[in-house]
Coordinates of C-alpha atoms in Angstrom, one line a residue:
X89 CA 0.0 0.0 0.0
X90 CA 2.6 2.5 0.6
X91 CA 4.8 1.6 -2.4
X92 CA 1.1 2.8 -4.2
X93 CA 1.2 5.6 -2.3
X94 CA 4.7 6.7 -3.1
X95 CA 4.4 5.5 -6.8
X96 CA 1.1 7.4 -7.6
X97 CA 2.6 10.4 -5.6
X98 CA 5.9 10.6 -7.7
X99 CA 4.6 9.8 -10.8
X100 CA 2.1 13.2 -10.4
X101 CA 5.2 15.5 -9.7
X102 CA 7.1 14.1 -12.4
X103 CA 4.3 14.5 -14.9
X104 CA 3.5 18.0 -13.8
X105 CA 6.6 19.3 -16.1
X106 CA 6.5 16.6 -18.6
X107 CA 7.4 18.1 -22.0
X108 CA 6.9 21.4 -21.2
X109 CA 9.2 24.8 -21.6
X110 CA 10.7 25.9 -18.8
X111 CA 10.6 29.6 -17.6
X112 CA 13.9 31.4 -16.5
X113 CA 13.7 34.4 -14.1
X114 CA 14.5 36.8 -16.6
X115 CA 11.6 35.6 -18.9
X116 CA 9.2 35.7 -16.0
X117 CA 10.6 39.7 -15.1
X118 CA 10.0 40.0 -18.8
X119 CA 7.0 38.2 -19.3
X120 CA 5.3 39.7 -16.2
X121 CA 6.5 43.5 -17.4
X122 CA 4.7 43.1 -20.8
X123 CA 1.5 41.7 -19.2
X124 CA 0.9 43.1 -16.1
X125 CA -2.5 45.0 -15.6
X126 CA -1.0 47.4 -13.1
X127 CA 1.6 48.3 -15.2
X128 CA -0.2 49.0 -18.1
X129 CA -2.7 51.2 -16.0
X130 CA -0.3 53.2 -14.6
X131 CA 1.4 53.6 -18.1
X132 CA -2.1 55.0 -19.1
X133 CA -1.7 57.5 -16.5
X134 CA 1.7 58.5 -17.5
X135 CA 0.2 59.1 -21.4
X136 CA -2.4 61.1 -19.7
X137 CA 0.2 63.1 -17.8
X138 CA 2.2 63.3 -21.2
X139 CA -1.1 64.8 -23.0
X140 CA -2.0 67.0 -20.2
X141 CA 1.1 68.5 -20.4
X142 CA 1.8 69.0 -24.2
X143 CA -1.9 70.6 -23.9
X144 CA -0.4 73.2 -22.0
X145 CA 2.6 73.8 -23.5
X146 CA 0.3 74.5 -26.5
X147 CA -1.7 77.0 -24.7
X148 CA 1.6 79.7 -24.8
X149 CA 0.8 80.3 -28.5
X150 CA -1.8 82.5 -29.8
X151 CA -5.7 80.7 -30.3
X152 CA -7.3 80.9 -33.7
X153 CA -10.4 80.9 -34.1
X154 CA -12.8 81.0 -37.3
X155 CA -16.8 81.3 -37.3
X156 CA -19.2 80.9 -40.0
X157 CA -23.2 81.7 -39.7
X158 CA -25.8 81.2 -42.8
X159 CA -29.0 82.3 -41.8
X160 CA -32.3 82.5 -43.3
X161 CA -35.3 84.7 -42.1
X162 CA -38.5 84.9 -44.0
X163 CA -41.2 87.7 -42.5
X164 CA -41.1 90.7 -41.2
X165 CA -37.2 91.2 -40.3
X166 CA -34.7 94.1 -40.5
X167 CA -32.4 94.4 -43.6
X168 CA -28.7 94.3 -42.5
X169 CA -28.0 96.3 -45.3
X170 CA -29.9 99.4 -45.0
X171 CA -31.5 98.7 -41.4
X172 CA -34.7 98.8 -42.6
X173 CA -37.3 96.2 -41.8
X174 CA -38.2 94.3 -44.9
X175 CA -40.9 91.4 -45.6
X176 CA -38.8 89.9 -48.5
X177 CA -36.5 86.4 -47.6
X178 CA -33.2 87.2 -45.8
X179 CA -30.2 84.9 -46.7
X180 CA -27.3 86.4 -44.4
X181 CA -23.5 84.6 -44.1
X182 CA -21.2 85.6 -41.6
X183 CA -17.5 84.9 -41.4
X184 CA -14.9 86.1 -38.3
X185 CA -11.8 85.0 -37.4
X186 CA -10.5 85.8 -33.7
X187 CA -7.1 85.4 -31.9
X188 CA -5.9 85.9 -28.1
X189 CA -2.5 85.9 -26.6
X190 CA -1.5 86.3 -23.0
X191 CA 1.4 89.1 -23.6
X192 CA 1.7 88.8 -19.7
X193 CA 0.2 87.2 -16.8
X194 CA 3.1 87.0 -13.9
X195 CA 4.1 83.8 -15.0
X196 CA 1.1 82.0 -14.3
X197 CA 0.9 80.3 -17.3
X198 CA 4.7 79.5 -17.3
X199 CA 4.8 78.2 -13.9
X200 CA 2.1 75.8 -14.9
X201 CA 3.4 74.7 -18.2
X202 CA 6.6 73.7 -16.0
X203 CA 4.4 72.1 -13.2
X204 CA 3.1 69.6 -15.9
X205 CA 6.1 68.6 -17.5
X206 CA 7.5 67.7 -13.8
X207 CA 4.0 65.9 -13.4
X208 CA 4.7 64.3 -16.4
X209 CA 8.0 62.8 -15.7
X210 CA 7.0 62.2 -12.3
X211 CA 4.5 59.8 -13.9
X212 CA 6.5 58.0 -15.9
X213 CA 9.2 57.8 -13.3
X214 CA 6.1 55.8 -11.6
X215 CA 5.6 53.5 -14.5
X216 CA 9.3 52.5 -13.7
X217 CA 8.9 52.4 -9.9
X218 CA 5.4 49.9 -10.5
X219 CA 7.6 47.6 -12.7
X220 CA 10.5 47.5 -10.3
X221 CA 7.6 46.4 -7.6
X222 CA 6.5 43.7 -9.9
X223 CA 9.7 42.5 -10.6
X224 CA 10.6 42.1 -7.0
X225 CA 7.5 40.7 -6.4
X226 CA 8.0 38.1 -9.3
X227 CA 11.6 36.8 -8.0
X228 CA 10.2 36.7 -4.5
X229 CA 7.6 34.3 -5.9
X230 CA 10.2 32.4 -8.3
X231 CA 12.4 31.9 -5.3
X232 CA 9.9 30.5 -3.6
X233 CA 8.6 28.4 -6.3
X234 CA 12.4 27.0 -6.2
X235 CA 12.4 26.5 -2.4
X236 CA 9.1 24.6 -2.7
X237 CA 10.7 22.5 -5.8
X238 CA 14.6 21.8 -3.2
X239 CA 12.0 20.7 -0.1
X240 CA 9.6 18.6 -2.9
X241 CA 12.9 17.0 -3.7
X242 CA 14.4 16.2 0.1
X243 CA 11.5 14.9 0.9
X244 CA 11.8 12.5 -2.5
X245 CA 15.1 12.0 -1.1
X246 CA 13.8 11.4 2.2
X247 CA 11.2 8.8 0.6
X248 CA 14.0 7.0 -0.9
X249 CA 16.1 6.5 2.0
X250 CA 13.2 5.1 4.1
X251 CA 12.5 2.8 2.1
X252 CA 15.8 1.4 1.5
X253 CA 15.7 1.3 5.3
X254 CA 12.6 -0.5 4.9
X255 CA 13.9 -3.2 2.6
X256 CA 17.0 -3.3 4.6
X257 CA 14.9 -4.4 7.5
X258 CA 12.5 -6.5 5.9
X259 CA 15.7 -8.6 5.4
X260 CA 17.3 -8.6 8.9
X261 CA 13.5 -9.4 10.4
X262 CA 13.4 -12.2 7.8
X263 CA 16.6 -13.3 9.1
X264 CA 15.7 -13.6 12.0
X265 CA 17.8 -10.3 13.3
X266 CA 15.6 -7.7 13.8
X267 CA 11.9 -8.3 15.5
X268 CA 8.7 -7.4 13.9
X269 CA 8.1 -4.5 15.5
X270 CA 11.0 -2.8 13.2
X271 CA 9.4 -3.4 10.5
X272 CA 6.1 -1.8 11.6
X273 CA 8.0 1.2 12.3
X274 CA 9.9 1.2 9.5
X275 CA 6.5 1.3 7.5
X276 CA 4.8 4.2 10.0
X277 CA 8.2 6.2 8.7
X278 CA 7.5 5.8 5.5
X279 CA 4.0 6.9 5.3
X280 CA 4.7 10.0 7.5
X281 CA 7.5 10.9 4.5
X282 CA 4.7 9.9 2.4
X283 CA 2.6 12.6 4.1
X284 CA 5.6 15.1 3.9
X285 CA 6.2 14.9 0.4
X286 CA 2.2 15.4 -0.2
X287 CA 2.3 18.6 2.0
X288 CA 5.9 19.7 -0.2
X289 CA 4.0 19.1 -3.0
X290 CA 1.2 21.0 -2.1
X291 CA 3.3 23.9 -1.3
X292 CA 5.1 24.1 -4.2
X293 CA 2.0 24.0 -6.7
X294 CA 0.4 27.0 -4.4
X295 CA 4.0 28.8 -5.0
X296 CA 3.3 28.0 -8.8
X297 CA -0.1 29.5 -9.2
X298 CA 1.0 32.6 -7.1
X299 CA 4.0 33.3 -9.4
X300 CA 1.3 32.4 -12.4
X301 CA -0.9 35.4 -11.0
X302 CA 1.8 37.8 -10.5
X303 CA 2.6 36.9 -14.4
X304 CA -1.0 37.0 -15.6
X305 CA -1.5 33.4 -16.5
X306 CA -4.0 31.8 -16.7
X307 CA -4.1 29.1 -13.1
X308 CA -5.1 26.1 -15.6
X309 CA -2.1 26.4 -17.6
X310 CA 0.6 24.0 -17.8
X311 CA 3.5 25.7 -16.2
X312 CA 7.5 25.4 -14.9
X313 CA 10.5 27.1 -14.1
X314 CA 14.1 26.7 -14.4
X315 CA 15.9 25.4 -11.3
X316 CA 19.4 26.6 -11.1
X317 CA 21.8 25.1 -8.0
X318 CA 21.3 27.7 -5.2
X319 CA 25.0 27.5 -5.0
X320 CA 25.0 29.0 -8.6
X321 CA 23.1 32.3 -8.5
X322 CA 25.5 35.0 -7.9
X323 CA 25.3 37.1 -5.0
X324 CA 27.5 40.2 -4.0
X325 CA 28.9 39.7 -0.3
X326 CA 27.4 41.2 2.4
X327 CA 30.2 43.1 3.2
X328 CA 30.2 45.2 0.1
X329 CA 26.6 46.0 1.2
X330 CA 26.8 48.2 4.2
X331 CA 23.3 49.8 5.2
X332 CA 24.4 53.4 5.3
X333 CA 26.1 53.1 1.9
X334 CA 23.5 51.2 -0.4
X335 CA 20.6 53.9 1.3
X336 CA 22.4 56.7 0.0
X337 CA 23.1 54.9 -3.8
X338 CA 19.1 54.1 -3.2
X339 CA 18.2 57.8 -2.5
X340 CA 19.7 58.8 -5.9
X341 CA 18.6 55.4 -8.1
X342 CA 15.2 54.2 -6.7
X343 CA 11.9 55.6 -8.9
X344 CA 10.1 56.0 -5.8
X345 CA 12.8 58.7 -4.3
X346 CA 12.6 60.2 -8.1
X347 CA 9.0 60.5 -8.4
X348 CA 8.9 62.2 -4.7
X349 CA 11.9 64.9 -6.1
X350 CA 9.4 65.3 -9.4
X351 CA 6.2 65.6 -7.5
X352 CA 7.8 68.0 -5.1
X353 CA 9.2 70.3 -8.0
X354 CA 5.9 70.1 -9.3
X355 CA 4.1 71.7 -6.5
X356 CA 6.2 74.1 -6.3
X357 CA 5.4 75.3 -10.0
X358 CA 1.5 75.2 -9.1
X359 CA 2.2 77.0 -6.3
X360 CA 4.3 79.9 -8.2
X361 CA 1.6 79.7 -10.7
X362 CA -1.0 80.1 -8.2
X363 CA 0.2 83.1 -7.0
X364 CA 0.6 84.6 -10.3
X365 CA -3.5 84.3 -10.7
X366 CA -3.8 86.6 -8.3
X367 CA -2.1 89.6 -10.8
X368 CA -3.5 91.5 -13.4
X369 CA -3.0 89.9 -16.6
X370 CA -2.5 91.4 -20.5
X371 CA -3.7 90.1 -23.0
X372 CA -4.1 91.3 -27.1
X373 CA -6.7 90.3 -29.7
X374 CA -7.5 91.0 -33.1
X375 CA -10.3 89.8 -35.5
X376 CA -11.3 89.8 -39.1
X377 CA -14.5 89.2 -40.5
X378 CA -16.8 90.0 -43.6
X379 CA -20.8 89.3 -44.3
X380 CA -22.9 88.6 -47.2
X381 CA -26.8 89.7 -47.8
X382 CA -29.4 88.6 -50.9
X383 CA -30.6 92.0 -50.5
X384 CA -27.5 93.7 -51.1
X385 CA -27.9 95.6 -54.8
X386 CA -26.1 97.2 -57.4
X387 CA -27.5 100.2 -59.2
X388 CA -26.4 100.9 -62.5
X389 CA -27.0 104.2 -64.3
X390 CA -28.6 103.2 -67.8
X391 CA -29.8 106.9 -69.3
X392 CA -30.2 110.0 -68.2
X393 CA -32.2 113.1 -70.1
X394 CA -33.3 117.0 -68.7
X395 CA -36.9 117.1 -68.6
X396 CA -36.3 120.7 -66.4
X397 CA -35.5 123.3 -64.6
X398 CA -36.3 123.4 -60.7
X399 CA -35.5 126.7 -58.8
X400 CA -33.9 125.4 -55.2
X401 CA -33.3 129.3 -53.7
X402 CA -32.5 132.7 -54.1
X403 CA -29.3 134.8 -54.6
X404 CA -29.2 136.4 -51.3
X405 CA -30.2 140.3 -51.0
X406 CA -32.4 139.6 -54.6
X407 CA -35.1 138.0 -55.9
X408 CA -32.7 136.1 -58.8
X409 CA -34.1 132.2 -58.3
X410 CA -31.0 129.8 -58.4
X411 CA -32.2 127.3 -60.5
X412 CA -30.5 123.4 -61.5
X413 CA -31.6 121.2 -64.5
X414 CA -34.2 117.9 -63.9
X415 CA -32.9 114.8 -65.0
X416 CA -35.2 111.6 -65.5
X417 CA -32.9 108.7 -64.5
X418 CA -33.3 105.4 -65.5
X419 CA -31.2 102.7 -63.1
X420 CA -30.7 99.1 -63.8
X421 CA -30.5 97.4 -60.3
X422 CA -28.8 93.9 -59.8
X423 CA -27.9 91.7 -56.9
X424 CA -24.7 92.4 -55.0
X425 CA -21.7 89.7 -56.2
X426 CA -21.4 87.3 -53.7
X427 CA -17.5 87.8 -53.3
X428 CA -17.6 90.8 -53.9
X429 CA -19.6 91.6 -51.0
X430 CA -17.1 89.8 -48.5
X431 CA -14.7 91.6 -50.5
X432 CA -16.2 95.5 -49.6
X433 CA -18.0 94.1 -46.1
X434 CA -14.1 93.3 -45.3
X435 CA -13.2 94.5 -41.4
X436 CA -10.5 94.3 -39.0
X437 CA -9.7 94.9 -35.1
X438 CA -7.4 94.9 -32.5
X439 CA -7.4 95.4 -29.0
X440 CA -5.9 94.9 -25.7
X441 CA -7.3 93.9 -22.6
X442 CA -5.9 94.1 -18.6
X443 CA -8.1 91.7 -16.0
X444 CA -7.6 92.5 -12.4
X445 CA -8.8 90.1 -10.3
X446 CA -10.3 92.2 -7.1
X447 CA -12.7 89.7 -5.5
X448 CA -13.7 86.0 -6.6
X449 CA -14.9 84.4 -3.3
X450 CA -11.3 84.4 -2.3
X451 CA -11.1 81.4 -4.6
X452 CA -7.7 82.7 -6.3
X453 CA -5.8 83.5 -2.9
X454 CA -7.6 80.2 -1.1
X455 CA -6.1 78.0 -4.1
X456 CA -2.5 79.5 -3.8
X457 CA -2.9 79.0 0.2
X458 CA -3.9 75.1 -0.4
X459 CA -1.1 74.3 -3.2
X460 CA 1.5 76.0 -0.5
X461 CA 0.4 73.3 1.8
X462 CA 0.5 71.1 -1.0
X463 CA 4.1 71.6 -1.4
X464 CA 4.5 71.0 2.6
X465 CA 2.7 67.6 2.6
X466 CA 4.8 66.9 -0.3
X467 CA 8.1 67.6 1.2
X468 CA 7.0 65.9 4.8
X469 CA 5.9 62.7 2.3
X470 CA 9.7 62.8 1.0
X471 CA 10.9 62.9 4.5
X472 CA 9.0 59.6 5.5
X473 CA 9.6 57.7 2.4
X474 CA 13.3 58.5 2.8
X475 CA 12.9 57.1 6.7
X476 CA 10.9 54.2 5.6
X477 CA 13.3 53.5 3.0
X478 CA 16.3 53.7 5.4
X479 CA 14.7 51.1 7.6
X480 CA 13.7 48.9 5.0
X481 CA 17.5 48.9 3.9
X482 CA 18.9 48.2 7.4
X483 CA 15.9 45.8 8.1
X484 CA 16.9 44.4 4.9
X485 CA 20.8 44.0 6.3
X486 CA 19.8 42.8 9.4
X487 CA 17.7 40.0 7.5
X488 CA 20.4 38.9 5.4
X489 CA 22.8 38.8 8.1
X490 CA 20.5 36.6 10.3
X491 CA 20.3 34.1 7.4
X492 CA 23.9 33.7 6.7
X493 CA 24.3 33.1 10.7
X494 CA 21.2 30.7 10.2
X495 CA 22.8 29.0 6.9
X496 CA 26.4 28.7 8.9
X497 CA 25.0 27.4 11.9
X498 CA 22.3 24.7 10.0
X499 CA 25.1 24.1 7.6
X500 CA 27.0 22.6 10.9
X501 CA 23.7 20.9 11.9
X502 CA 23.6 19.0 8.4
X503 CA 26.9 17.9 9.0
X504 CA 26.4 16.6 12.5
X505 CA 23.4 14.8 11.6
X506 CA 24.6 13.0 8.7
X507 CA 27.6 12.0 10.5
X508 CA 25.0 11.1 13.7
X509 CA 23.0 8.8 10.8
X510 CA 26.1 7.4 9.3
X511 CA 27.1 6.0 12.5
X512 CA 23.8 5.3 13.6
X513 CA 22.9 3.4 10.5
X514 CA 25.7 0.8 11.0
X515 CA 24.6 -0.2 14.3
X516 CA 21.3 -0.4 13.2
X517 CA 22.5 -3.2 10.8
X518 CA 24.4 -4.9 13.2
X519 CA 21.4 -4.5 15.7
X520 CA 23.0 -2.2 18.2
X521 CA 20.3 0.3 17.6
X522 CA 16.9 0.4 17.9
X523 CA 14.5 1.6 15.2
X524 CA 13.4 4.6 17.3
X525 CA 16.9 5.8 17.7
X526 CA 17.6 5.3 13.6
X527 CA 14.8 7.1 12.9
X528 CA 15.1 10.2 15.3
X529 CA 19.0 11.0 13.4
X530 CA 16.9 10.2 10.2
X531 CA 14.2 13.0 10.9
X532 CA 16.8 15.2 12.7
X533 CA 19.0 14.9 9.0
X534 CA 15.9 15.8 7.0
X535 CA 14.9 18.5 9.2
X536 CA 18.6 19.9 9.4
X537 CA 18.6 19.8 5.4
X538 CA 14.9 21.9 5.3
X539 CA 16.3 24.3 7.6
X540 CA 19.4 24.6 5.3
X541 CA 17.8 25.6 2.4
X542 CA 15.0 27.8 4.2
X543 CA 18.3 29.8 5.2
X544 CA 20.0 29.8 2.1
X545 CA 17.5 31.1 0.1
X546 CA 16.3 33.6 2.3
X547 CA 19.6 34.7 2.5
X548 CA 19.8 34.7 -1.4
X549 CA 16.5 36.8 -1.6
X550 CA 17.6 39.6 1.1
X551 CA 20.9 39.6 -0.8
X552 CA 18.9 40.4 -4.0
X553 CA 16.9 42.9 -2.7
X554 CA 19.7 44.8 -1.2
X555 CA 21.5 44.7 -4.7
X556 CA 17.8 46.4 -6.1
X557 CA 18.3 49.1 -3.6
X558 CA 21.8 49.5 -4.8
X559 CA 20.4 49.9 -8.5
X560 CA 21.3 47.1 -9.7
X561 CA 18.1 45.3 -10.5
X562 CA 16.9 41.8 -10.5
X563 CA 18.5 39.4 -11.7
X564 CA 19.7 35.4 -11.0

C-alpha cells in the first residue's frame, strides 16, 4: 500500500513538467512587465500626464479661431444692409476669425506649463517604480517556487532512503535479526515521508499559481520554471553591502525617491503659478471678418435726359431764383456679387485687454494657500519615504545577516546529523540500535537539510533585494 502511495505520488510530480518549456527568471521579469494590468494602468496615467502637459505647452501660442453663420429669415425682419425692416426672404452669411494671446500674466501660465512637465515625468518615473515592484515581487515568488521545488525534492530523497531502510529491514527481520516490531516502524516512517512529500507538494503547486498570478497566467495552464543550483546564483557579499552606503546609492537610483523629487518640483510650479493668478493679466486680440446679404444691390446708371428746370433758392439780397436742371434717371439694379460683397463688407480689429482680479470668493488666494500646503505635505511625504526607506534597507541588512548566521549554523547541523545517521545506521544493521533511535537521526537529517535551504534562500533573496536598492536590478 505505501509503495502505491509513493508511486502514484511521484509519478504526479514528475508529470506535472512533462514536456513542457521551462521559464527562466529573466523571462518571468520579462514576461510579467509586458502583461501586467498594473503596469499597463499606470502607463495609461503617465500618457495622460504626457497629454496634459503637451496641452499646456500649447496653450503659450496664440488661439485661432474662425466662425461661419448662414441664416435665413422669412417675415417681417430688419435688412442688415440698410437697417430697414423688410418682408422679403433674408439669406445672411457671416464669417470672423478671432485670436488671443496672454502678452503677460506673472508667470502663471509658465509656472504651470513647468508644473506639468514635472507631473509628467513624475508619472512616468512611476511607470518604472510599478515595474521594479513587480519585478521584485515576481523573484520573491520564483524563489519561492524554487524552495518549494529543493524541499519537494528532500522529501523525495527522504522517501528514498526510508525505504531502503525499509527493505534493509525487511531482510534482517526475515533473518531472524531484527523483530517485527522494526518493520512496523519502519513502514509508519515511510507513510509520515509519504505525508511530507504530499504537503511539499502542495506547497510548491500554491508557489506555482501565485507566481502564475503575479505573471498574468491563466491558473489552468501547464507551467515550470528553471531550477538553477542555489549555490550558482551569484550574490554580491554582504560586506560590500553596508546599510548606510546602499541607502544613499538608493536615494539617488530608486523611482520611488525620483517620483517624490518630481512631485515635489511640481508643487512648487503650481504654487508659483497660483500666485501669479492673483495679478493683473494682459492680453491682445485681433479679428477679421466680412458678411454677405441677398438683398445687397447694385444700381447701374442706364440713361439720363433733362426734362427741367427746378428753382432750389435765391441769390441772397435779390429776388434772382438759383435754379438746377431735372434729369429723369433710368437705373438698372442687380444683386450684389457674392465675393464681392465679402470683399467691400471686409473688417478688422485689435485690442488689448488688462483683467484684475479684485474679489472671486477668495477662490484665487484660497487656491495659492492650499497648493502652499501642498508643497509642505509633499516635502514631509519625502521625509518619510526617505525614513521608511532607510529602515527597510537596514531591516533588509539585518535580515540577510540573520540568514547567513542561520545558513552557517544549519550548515553545521547538516553535518552533524549525517555523520550522527552514518554511525547510527551501521549499528542499526548490526542490531545495536533500535528503530526509534535510527529514525530520530533520520528525521533530525531531513529536518537539518529543510532548515538549510530555508536559510539559504532567504539569504539569497535579502541579498537580492539589497542589490535592487543599490540599482542594480533583479537578476539570477
Amino acid at each position: 500500500m505505501n509503495r502505491l502511495i509513493i508511486f502514484l505520488v511521484l509519478s504526479g510530480i514528475s508529470g506535472l513538467s512533462f514536456g513542457q518549456e521551462k521559464w527562466d527568471l529573466r523571462k518571468c521579469v520579462d514576461y510579467a512587465l509586458e502583461n501586467n494590468i498594473t503596469i499597463k494602468q499606470q502607463d495609461i496615467q503617465a500618457q495622460i500626464a504626457e497629454l496634459t502637459y503637451r496641452q499646456s505647452d500649447l496653450s503659450k501660442f496664440p488661439s485661432f479661431n474662425f466662425s461661419t453663420n448662414l441664416s435665413m429669415n422669412t417675415g417681417r425682419s430688419i435688412d442688415r444692409t440698410t437697417n430697414l425692416y423688410t418682408t422679403q426672404s433674408v439669406i445672411n452669411n457671416y464669417f470672423s476669425l478671432q485670436s488671443n494671446f496672454d502678452l503677460f500674466n506673472f508667470f502663471n501660465k509658465t509656472n504651470t506649463i513647468a508644473g506639468n512637465k514635472l507631473e509628467a515625468e513624475a508619472a512616468s518615473a512611476t511607470v518604472q517604480k510599478v515595474k521594479d515592484d513587480v519585478g521584485l515581487n515576481v523573484a520573491a515568488a520564483f524563489l519561492q517556487a524554487l524552495l518549494a521545488k529543493e524541499q519537494v525534492n528532500a522529501s523525495k530523497i527522504q522517501i528514498e532512503l526510508t525505504t531502503a531502510q525499509l527493505e534493509n529491514t525487511r531482510k534482517l527481520v526475515r533473518a531472524g535479526s531484527l523483530p517485527e516490531l522494526n518493520l512496523l516502524q519502519i513502514e509508519s516512517q515511510l507513510a509520515n515521508d509519504s505525508s511530507t512529500l504530499i504537503s511539499a507538494v502542495g506547497t510548491e503547486t500554491q508557489s506555482m499559481l501565485l507566481l502564475k498570478a503575479l505573471l498574468n497566467l491563466d491558473a489552468g495552464l501547464a507551467f515550470d520554471i528553471e531550477t538553477p543550483p542555489i549555490e550558482l546564483i551569484p550574490i554580491d557579499p554582504i560586506a560590500e553591502l553596508q546599510p548606510e552606503a546602499v541607502y544613499l546609492l538608493a536615494i539617488k537610483n530608486l523611482p520611488q525617491q525620483r517620483v517624490n523629487q518630481l512631485r515635489l518640483d511640481a508643487a512648487r510650479k503650481f504654487a508659483s503659478a497660483a500666485k501669479g493668478a492673483m495679478y493683473p493679466s494682459i492680453g491682445v486680440g485681433f479679428s477679421l471678418g466680412s458678411n454677405y446679404s441677398n438683398l445687397k444691390s447694385n444700381p447701374s446708371l442706364i440713361s439720363s435726359s433733362a426734362t427741367g428746370l427746378d428753382t432750389i433758392g435765391h441769390v441772397y439780397g435779390s429776388n434772382v431764383p438759383v435754379v438746377v436742371p431735372v434729369y429723369d434717371k433710368i437705373y438698372k439694379v442687380d444683386a450684389s456679387p457674392y465675393w464681392t460683397q465679402v470683399s467691400d463688407n471686409f473688417s478688422n480689429a485689435v485690442g488689448f485687454g488688462i483683467n484684475v482680479p479684485i474679489f472671486n470668493g477668495g477662490s484665487a488666494k484660497i487656491y495659492w494657500q492650499k497648493q502652499k500646503l501642498n508643497v509642505k505635505n509633499l516635502s514631509l511625504q519625502q521625509e518619510l519615504d526617505n525614513k521608511s526607506l532607510k529602515q527597510d534597507i537596514y531591516k533588509a541588512y539585518t535580515d540577510a545577516m540573520t540568514a547567513l548566521q542561520k545558513f552557517n549554523a544549519s550548515t553545521k547541523a547538516v553535518e552533524t546529523a549525517q555523520k550522527a545517521y552514518d554511525f547510527s545506521s551501521k549499528r542499526y544493521t548490526v542490531g545495536l540500535l533500535s528503530t526509534i533511535d535510527l529514525l530520530i537521526n533520520q528525521n533530525n537529517l531531513f529536518r537539518a537539510k529543510i532548515d538549510r535551504l530555508s536559510a539559504q534562500y532567504s539569504y539569497v533573496f535579502k541579498i537580492k533585494v539589497l542589490e535592487y536598492y543599490r540599482g542594480q536590478g533583479i537578476k539570477l
